[in-house]
Coordinates of C-alpha atoms in Angstrom, one line a residue:
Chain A
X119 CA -39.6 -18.0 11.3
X120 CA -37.0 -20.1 11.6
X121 CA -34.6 -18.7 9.0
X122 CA -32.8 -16.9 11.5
X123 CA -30.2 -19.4 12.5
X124 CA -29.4 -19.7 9.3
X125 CA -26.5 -16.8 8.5
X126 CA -23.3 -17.3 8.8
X127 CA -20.6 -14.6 8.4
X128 CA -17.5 -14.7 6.0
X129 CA -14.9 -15.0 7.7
X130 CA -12.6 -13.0 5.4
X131 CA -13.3 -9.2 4.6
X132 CA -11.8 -6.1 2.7
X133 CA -9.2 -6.3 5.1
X134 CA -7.4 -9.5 4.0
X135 CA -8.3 -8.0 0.4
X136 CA -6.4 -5.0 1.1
X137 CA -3.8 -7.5 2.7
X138 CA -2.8 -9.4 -0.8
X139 CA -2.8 -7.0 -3.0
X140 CA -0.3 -4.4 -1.2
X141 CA 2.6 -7.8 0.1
X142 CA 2.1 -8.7 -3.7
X143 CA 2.8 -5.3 -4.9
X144 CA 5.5 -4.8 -2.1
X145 CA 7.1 -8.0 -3.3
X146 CA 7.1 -7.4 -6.7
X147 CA 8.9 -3.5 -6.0
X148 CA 11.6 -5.4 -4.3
X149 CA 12.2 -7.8 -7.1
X150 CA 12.4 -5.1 -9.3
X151 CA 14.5 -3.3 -7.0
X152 CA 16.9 -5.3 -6.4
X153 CA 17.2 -7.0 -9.8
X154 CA 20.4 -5.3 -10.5
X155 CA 22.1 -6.6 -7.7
X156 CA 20.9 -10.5 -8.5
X157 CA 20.8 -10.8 -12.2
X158 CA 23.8 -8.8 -12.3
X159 CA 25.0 -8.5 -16.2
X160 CA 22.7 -11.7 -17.2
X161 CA 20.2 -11.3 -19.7
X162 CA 22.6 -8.4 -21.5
X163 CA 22.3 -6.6 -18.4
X164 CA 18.6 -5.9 -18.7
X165 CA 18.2 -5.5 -15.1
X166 CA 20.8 -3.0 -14.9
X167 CA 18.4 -0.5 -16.2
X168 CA 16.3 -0.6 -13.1
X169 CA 19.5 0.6 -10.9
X170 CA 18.1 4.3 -10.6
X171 CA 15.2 2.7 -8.9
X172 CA 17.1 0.9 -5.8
X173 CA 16.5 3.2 -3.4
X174 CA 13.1 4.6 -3.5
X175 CA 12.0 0.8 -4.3
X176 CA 13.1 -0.7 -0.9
X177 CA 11.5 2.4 0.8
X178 CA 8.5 1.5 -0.9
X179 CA 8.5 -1.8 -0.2
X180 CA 9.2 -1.6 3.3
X181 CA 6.7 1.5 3.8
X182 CA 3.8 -1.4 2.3
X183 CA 5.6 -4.2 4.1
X184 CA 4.8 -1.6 7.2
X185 CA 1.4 -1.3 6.1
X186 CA 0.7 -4.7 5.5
X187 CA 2.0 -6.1 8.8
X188 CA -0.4 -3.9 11.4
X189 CA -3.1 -4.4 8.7
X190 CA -3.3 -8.3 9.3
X191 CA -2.3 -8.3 12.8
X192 CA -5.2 -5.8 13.4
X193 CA -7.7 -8.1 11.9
X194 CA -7.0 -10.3 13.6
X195 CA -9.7 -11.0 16.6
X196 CA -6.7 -11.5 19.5
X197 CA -4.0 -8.9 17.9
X198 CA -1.5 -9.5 21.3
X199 CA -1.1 -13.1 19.9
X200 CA 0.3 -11.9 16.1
X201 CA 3.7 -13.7 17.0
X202 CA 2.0 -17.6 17.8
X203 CA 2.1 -18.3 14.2
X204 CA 5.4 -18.5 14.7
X205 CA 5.9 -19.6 18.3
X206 CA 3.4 -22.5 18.1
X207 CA 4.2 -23.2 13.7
X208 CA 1.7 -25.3 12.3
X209 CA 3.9 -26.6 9.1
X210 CA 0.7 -28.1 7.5
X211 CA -1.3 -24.0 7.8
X212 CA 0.3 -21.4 4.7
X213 CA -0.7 -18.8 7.1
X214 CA 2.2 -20.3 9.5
X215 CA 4.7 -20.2 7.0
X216 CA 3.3 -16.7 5.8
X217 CA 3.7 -15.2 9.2
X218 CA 7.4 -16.7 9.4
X219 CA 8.4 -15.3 5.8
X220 CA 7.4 -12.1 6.3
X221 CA 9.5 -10.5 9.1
X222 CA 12.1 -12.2 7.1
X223 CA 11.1 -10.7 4.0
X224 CA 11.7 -7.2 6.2
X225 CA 15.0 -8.0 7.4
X226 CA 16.0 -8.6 3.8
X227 CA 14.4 -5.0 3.0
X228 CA 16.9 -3.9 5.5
X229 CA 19.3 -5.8 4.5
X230 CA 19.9 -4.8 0.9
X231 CA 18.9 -1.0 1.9
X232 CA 22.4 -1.2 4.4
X233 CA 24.3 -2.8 1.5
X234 CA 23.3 -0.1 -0.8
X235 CA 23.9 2.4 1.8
X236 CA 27.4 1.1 2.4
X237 CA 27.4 0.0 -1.2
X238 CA 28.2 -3.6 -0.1
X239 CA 27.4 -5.6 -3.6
X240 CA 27.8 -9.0 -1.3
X241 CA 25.6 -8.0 0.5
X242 CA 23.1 -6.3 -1.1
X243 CA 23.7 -9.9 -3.7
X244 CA 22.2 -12.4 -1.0
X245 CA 20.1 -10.1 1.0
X246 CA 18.5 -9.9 -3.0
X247 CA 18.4 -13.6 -3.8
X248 CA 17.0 -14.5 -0.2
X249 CA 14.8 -11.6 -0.5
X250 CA 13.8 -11.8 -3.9
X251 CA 13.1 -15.7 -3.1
X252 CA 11.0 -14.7 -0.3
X253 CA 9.5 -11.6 -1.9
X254 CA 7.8 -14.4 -4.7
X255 CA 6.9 -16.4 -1.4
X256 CA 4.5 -13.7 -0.2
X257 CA 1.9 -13.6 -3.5
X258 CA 2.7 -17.9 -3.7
X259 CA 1.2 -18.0 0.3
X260 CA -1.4 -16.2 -0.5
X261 CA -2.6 -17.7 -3.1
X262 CA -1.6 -21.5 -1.6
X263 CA -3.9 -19.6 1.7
X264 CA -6.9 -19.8 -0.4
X265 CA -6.3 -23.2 -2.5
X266 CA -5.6 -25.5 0.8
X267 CA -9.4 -24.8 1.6
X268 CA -10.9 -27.7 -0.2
X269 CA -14.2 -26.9 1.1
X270 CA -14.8 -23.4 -1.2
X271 CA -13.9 -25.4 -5.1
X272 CA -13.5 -21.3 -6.1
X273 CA -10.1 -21.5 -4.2
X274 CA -9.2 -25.2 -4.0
X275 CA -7.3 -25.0 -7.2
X276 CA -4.0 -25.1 -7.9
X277 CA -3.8 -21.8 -10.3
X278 CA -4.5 -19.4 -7.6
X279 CA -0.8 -19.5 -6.6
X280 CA 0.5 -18.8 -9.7
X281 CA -2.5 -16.2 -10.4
X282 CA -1.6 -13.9 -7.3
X283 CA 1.9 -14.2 -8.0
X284 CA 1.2 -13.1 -12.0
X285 CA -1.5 -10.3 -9.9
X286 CA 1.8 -9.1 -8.0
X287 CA 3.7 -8.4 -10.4
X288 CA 1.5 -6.6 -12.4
X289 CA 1.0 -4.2 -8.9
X290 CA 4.4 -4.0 -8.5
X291 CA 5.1 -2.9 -12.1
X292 CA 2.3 -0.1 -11.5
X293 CA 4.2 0.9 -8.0
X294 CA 7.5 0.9 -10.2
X295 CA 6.4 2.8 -13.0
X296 CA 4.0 5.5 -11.4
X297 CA 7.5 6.7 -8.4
X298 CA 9.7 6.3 -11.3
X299 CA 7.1 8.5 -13.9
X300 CA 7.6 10.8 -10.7
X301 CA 10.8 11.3 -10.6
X302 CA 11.1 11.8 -14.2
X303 CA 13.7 8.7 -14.3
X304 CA 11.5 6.0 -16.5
X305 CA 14.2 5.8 -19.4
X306 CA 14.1 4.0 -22.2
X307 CA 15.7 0.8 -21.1
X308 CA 13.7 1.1 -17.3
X309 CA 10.5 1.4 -20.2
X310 CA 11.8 -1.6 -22.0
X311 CA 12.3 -3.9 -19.5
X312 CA 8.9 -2.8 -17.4
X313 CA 6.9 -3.2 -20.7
X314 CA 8.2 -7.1 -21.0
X315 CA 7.3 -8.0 -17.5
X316 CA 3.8 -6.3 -17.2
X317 CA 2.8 -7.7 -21.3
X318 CA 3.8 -11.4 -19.9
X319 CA 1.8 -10.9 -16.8
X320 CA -1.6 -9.6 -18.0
X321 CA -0.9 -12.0 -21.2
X322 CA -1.0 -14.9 -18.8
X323 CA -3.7 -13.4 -16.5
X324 CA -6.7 -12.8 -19.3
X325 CA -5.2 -17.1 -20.2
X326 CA -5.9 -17.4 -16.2
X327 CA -9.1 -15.8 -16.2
X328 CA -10.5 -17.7 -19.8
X329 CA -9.4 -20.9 -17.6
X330 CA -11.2 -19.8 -14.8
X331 CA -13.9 -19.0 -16.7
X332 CA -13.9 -22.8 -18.4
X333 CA -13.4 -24.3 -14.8
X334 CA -16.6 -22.3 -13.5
X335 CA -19.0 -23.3 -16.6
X336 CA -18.2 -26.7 -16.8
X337 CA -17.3 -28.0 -13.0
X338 CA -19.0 -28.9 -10.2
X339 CA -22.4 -27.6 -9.0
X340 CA -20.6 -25.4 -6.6
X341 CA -17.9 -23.9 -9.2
X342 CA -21.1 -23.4 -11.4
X343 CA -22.7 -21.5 -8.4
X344 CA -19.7 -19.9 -7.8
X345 CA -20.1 -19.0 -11.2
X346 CA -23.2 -17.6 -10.7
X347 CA -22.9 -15.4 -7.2
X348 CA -19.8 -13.8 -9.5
X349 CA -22.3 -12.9 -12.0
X350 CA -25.0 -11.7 -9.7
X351 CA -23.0 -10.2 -6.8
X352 CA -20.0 -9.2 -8.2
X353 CA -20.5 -8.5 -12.0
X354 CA -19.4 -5.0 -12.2
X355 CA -16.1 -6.3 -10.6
X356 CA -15.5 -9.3 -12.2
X357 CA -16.1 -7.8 -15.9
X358 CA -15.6 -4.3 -15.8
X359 CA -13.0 -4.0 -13.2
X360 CA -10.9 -7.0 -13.9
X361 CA -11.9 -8.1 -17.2
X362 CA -12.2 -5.0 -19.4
X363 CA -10.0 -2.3 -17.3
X364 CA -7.8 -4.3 -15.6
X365 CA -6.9 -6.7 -18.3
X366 CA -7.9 -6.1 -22.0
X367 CA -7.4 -2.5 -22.2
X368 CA -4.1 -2.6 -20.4
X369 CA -2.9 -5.4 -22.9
X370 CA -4.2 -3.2 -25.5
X371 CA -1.9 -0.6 -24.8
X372 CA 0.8 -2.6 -24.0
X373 CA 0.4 -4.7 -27.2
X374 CA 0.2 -1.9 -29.6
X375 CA 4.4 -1.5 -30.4
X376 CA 4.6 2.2 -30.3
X377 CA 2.0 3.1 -27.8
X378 CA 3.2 0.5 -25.4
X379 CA 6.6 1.5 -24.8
X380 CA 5.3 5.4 -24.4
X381 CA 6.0 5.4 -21.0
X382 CA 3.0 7.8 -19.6
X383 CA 1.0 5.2 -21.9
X384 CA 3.1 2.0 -19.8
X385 CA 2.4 3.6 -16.7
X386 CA -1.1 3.9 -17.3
X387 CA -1.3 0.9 -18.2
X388 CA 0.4 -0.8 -15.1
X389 CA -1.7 1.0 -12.7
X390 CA -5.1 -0.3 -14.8
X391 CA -3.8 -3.7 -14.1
X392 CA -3.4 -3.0 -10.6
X393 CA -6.8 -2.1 -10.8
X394 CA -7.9 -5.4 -12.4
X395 CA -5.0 -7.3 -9.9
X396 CA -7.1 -5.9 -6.5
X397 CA -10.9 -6.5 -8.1
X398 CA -9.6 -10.3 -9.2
X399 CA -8.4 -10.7 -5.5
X400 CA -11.8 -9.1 -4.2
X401 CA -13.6 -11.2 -6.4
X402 CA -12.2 -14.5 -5.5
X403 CA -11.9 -14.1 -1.6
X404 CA -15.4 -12.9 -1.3
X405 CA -17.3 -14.9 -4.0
X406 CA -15.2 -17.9 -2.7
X407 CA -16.7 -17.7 0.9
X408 CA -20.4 -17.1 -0.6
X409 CA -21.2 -20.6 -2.2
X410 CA -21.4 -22.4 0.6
X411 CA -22.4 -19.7 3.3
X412 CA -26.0 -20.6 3.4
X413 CA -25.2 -24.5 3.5
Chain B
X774 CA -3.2 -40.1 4.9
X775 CA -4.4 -37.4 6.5
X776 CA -1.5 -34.5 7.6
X777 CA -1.3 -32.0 10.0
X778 CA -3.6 -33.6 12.6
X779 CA -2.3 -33.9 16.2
X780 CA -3.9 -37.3 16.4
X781 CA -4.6 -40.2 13.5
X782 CA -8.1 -40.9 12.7
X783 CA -9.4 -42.9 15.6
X784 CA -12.7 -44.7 13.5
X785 CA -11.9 -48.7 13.4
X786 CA -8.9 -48.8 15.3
X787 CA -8.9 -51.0 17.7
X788 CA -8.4 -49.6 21.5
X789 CA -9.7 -46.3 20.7
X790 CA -13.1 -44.6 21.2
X791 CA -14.7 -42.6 18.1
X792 CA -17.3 -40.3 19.6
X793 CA -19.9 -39.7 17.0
X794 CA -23.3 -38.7 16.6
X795 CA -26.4 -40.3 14.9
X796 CA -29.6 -37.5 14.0
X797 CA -32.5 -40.0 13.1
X798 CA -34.5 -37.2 11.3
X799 CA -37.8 -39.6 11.3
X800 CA -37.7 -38.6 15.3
X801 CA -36.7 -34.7 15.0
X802 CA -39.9 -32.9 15.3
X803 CA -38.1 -29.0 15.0
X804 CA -38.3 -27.8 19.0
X805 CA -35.5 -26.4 18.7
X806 CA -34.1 -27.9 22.6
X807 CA -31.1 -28.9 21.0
X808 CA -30.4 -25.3 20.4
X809 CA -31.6 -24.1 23.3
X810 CA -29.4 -26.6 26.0
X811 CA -26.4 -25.9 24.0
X812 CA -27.2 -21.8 24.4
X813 CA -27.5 -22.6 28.2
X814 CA -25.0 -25.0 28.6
X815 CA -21.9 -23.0 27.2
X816 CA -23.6 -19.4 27.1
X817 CA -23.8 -19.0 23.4
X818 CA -23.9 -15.2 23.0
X819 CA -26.9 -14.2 20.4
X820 CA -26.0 -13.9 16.7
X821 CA -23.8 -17.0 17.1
X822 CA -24.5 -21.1 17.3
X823 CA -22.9 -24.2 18.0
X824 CA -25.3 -26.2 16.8
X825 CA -29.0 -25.5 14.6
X826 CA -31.9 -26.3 13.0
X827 CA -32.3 -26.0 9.8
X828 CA -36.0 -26.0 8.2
X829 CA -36.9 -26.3 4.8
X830 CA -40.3 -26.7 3.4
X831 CA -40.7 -28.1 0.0
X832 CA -44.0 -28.8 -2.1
X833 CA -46.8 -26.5 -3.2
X834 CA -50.3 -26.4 -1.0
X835 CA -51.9 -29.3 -0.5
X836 CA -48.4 -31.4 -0.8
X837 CA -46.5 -29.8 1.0
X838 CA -43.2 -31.2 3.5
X839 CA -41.4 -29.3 6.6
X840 CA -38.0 -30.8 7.2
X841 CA -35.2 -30.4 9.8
X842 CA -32.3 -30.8 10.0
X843 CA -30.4 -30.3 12.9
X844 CA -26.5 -29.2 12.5
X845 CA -23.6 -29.1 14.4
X846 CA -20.1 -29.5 14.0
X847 CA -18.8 -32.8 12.2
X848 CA -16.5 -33.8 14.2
X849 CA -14.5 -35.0 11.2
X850 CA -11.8 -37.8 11.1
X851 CA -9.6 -35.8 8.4
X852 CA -10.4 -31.6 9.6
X853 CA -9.6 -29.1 7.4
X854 CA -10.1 -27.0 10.3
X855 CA -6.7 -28.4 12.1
X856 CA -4.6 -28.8 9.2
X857 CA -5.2 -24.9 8.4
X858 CA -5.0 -23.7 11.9
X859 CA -1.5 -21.6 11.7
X860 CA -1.3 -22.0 16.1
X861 CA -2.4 -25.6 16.4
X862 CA -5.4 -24.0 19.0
X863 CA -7.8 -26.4 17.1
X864 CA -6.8 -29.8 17.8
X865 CA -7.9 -33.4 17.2
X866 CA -8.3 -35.0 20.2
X867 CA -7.2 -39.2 20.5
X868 CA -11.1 -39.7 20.9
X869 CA -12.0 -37.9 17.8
X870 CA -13.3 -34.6 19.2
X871 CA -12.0 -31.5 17.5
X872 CA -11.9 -29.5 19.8
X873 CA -10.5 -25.6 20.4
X874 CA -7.5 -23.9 23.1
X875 CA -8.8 -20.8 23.5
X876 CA -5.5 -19.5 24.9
X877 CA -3.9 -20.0 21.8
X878 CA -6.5 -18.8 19.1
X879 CA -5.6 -15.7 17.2
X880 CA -8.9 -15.3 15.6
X881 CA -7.5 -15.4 12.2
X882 CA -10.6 -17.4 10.8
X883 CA -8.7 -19.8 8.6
X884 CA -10.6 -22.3 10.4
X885 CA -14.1 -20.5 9.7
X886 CA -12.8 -20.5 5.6
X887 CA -12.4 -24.3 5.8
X888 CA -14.9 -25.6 7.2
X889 CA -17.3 -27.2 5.1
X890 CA -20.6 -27.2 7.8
X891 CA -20.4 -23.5 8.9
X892 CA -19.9 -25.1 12.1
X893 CA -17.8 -22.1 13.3
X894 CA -18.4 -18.7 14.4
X895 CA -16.5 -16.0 16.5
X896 CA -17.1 -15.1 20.2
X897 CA -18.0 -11.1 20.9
X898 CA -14.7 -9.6 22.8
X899 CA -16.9 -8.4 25.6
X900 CA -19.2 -10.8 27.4
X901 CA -21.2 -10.3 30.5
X902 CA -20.6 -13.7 32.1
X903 CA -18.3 -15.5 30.2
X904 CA -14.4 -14.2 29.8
X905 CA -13.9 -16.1 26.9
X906 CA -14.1 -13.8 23.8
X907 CA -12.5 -12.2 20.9
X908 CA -11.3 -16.0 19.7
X909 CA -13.2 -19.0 17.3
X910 CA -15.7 -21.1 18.9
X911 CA -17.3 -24.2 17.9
X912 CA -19.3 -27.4 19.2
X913 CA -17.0 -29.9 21.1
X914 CA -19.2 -32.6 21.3
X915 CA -19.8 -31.4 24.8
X916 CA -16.6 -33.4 25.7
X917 CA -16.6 -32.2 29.3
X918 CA -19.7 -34.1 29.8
X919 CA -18.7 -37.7 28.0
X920 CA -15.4 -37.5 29.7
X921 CA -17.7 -37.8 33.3
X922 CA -20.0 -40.3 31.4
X923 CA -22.9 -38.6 30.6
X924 CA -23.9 -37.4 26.8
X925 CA -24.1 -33.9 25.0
X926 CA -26.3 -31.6 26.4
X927 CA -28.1 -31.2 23.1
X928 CA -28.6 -35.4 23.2
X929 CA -29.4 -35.1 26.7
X930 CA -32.9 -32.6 25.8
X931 CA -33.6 -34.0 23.0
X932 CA -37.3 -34.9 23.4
X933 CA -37.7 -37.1 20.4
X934 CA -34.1 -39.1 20.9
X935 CA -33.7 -38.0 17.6
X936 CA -29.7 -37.6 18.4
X937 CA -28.0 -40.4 19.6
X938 CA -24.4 -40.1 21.0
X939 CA -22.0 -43.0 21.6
X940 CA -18.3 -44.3 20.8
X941 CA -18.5 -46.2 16.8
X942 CA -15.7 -48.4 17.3
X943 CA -18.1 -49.9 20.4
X944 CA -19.6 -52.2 18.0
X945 CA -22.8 -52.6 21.0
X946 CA -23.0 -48.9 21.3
X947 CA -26.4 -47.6 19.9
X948 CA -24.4 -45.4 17.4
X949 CA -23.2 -48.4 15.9
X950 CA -25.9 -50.6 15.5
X951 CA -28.0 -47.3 13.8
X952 CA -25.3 -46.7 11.6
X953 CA -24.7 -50.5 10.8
X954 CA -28.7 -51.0 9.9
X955 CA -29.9 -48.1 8.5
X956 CA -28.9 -46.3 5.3
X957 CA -26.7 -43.6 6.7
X958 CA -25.7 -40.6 5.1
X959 CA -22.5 -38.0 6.3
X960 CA -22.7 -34.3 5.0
X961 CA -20.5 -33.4 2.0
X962 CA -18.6 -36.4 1.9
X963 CA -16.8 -36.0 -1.4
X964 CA -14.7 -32.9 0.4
X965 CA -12.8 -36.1 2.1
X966 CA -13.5 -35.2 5.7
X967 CA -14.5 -38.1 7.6
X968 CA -17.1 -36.3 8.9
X969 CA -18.9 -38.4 12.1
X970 CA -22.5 -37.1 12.2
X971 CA -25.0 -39.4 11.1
X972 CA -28.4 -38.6 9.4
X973 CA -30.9 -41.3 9.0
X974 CA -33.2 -40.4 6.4
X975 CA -32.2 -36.4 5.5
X976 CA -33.9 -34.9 2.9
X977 CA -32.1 -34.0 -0.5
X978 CA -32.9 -29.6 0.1
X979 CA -30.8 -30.2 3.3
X980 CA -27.9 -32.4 2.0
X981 CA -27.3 -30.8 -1.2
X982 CA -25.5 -27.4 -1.7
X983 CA -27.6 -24.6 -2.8
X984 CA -27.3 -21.0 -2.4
X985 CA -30.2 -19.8 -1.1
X986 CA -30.2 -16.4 0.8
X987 CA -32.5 -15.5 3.7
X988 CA -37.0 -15.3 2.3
X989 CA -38.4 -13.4 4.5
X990 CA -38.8 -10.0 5.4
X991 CA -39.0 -10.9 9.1
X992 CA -35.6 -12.8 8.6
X993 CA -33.8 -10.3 6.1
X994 CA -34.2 -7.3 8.0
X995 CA -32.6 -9.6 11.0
X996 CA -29.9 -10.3 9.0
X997 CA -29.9 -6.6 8.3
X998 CA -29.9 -5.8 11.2
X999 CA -27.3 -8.4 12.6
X1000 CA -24.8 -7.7 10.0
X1001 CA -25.2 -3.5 10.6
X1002 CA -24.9 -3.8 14.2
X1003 CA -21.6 -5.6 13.5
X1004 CA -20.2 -3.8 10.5
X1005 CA -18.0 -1.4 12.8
X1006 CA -16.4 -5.1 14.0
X1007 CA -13.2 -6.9 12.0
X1008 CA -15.2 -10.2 12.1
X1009 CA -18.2 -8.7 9.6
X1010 CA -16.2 -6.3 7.0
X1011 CA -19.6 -6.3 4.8
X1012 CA -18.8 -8.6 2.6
X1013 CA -22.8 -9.1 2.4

């Protein structure tokens, strides 16, 4: 009878979900957009390839970075107040300096969008090194969002970071690929130089997921009832969603030589990690919260 | 150190008061008054609690134990609550409260996420009496109260004195003297936050982390119930 006192709510819902995956795959289509203009003709001019993609990239990103802003100023419980992050910065909270790099992360969006416009290369060069640096910011506080709570041991980890960023770009190679498949414009070298980014990130996410997997088994009684409440209450995400489509069946494709550089075959698989890049995210945020909810 | 905290830890220094609490669970008999003067004092809307009761019951018929544990916010000497807040609206006050500015809460929940004790929850947007709403809430050691010189309400009512309430670095104070002779124990204490309730004698089903969802039917189709008539809000997105 007296159970009732006893739940509690997690705090964080599909909303903030939602919220990481589309600023990580926003990011990552302005890195890739404006690669041209800050890598120049480094790397052989690798980047260069990615030049047909300018445009319709930064009006992509800036159409998610215009979803993403209402999104978490509308879960928030006093919307009215979205600018006190700011006003009254808390340099110790991520979510301070979130709030502060992304307006800033717009205003590069503009930025390089008026220097391609006017075909400024100056300034479409430091609105793309600023933005690009800010752009990698967004999956990084995240990710650093989650690992400062040292109170849920699924988060408090330092490879969460570096996870969402490796997530990002993964959804920003399946944003990339899919407008550029589209437009009938994913060449050869655009194929090339997609297929190297997306192999290294879902190589380094399955590495990130096996660690993850070792940290749960063999930590802590809460990692290992972490461990469980992802097996009981999320299974279907965690292995089918993120493990098998989202990781080893994209890194299937994109391992086989041939078939990988195909690019209806690239694009497909870019878009199934995307898939496996929102279920991770859903998995962590919500299995993170449950642990400790009933405590 | 501890960062991002508006005031240093206050325990042992000398000058300053450290408000803390002592629950001798040999005196808590489960009445549930603590929960019931902090609902009146501070108008707790239902669904939502600043501090509770836990009960357990462990054994097999004829050996069988019901224990309590009452709960409340820590109070801690190193918050995670304040070091994530991205406004500052939870604060550490010189005294040791942590305590909340409602004008400046966003609601974002970050504070909810780190706290250990699920000593948080979020206000409705519309109540009848009170205006506050729509922000984080939490127990503030009913500060209004000790700053006039009386104790919490929820010490006040208690009919066992199970909770005690008085300054730590008073080495006379009550607090102090329980906490010096008895073996004492502080709630998750390896997450490194200072926290300043004391239990005398808890047992281990209420200290230790498990994961143990709601028994009953009586209580699941509450929490059914709760978490349906909320869904529609951004504080409950279903996540259960």
């Amino acid at each position: 009878m007296f159970e009732y006192m006893d739940f509690n709510i997690a705090p964080w819902g599909h909303e903030i979900v939602i919220y990481f995956f589309l600023i990580g795959a926003a990011a990552m289509t302005f890195v890739y957009a404006a690669a041209p203009a800050v890598f120049g003709n480094l790397f052989n001019g690798a980047a260069q390839s990615m030049v047909p993609f300018q445009k319709a990239g930064m009006i992509v990103a800036l159409a998610l970075l215009l979803i993403c802003g209402p999104l978490l100023i509308m879960d928030l419980g006093q919307p009215s107040r979205f600018l006190y992050p700011i006003i009254y910065f808390h340099w110790t909270s991520p979510l301070s300096w979130g709030s502060l790099f992304l307006p800033l992360f717009g205003l590069c969006i503009i930025g390089f969008f008026v220097g391609l416009i006017k075909e400024n290369q100056r300034l479409m060069r430091w609105n793309g090194i600023l933005g690009s640096l800010l752009a990698l910011s967004m999956p990084l506080y995240t990710g650093l969002d989650l690992m400062v709570h040292q109170s849920r041991e699924l988060w408090s980890n330092p490879t969460i970071p570096v996870l969402f960023v490796i997530l990002s770009i993964s959804s920003g190679t399946a944003v990339t690929a899919v407008i550029q498949l589209a437009r009938g414009q994913l060449d050869e070298k655009m194929v090339e130089f997609l297929h190297l980014f997306l192999y290294v990130a879902l190589a380094v996410t399955l590495a990130l997921f096996l660690a993850e997997w070792v940290v749960l088994n063999y930590g802590s009684g809460e990692k290992q009832m972490a461990w469980e409440v992802i097996n009981k209450n999320f299974s279907f995400q965690y292995w089918v969603l993120t493990f098998l489509v989202g990781i080893l069946v994209p890194l299937v494709l994109v391992a086989t030589p041939k078939l990988g550089r195909n690019p209806k075959i690239l694009t497909l698989a870019a878009v199934l990690g995307a898939v496996g890049a929102f279920s991770f995210r859903e998995v962590l945020i919500y299995a993170g919260q449950l642990p400790m909810l009933y405590y | 150190m501890p960062v991002g905290l508006q005031n240093p830890p206050s325990l042992g220094v000398p000058g300053k008061k450290r408000w803390a609490m002592v629950i001798d669970l040999r005196r808590c008999i489960g009445c549930m008054a603590c929960v019931c003067a902090d609902k009146a004092e501070y108008d707790v809307p239902l669904g939502v609690w600043r501090t509770i009761v836990k009960v357990r019951n462990t054994g097999k018929f004829p050996n069988t134990k019901r224990h309590f544990m009452p709960r409340l916010c820590n109070h801690c000497d190193n918050p995670p609550c304040v070091r994530n807040c991205p406004t500052e609206a939870t604060y550490k006050h010189e005294d040791g409260f942590v305590l909340q500015r409602y004008e400046r809460c966003i609601a974002c929940r970050t504070c909810i996420a780190a706290c250990p004790y699920n000593a948080r929850h979020v206000l409705p947007r519309n109540r009848d009496r009170v205006k506050i709403g729509g922000v984080v809430d939490k127990c503030t050691f009913c500060n209004h109260r000790v700053e006039k010189g009386l104790v919490p309400a929820c010490v006040q009512t208690c009919l066992g004195r199970s909770r005690i309430f008085g300054d730590l670095n008073d080495p006379d104070s009550e607090v102090s003297r329980l906490v010096a002779r008895h073996s004492v124990v502080t709630l998750k204490p390896e997450k490194g936050t200072a926290p300043q309730v004391y239990y005398i004698k808890p047992d281990r089903v209420n200290t230790e982390q498990i994961f143990s969802q709601p028994k009953s039917y009586a209580t699941k189709s509450d929490a059914a119930a709760f978490y349906r008539h909320n869904r529609g809000s951004k504080f409950f997105s279903g996540v259960l």
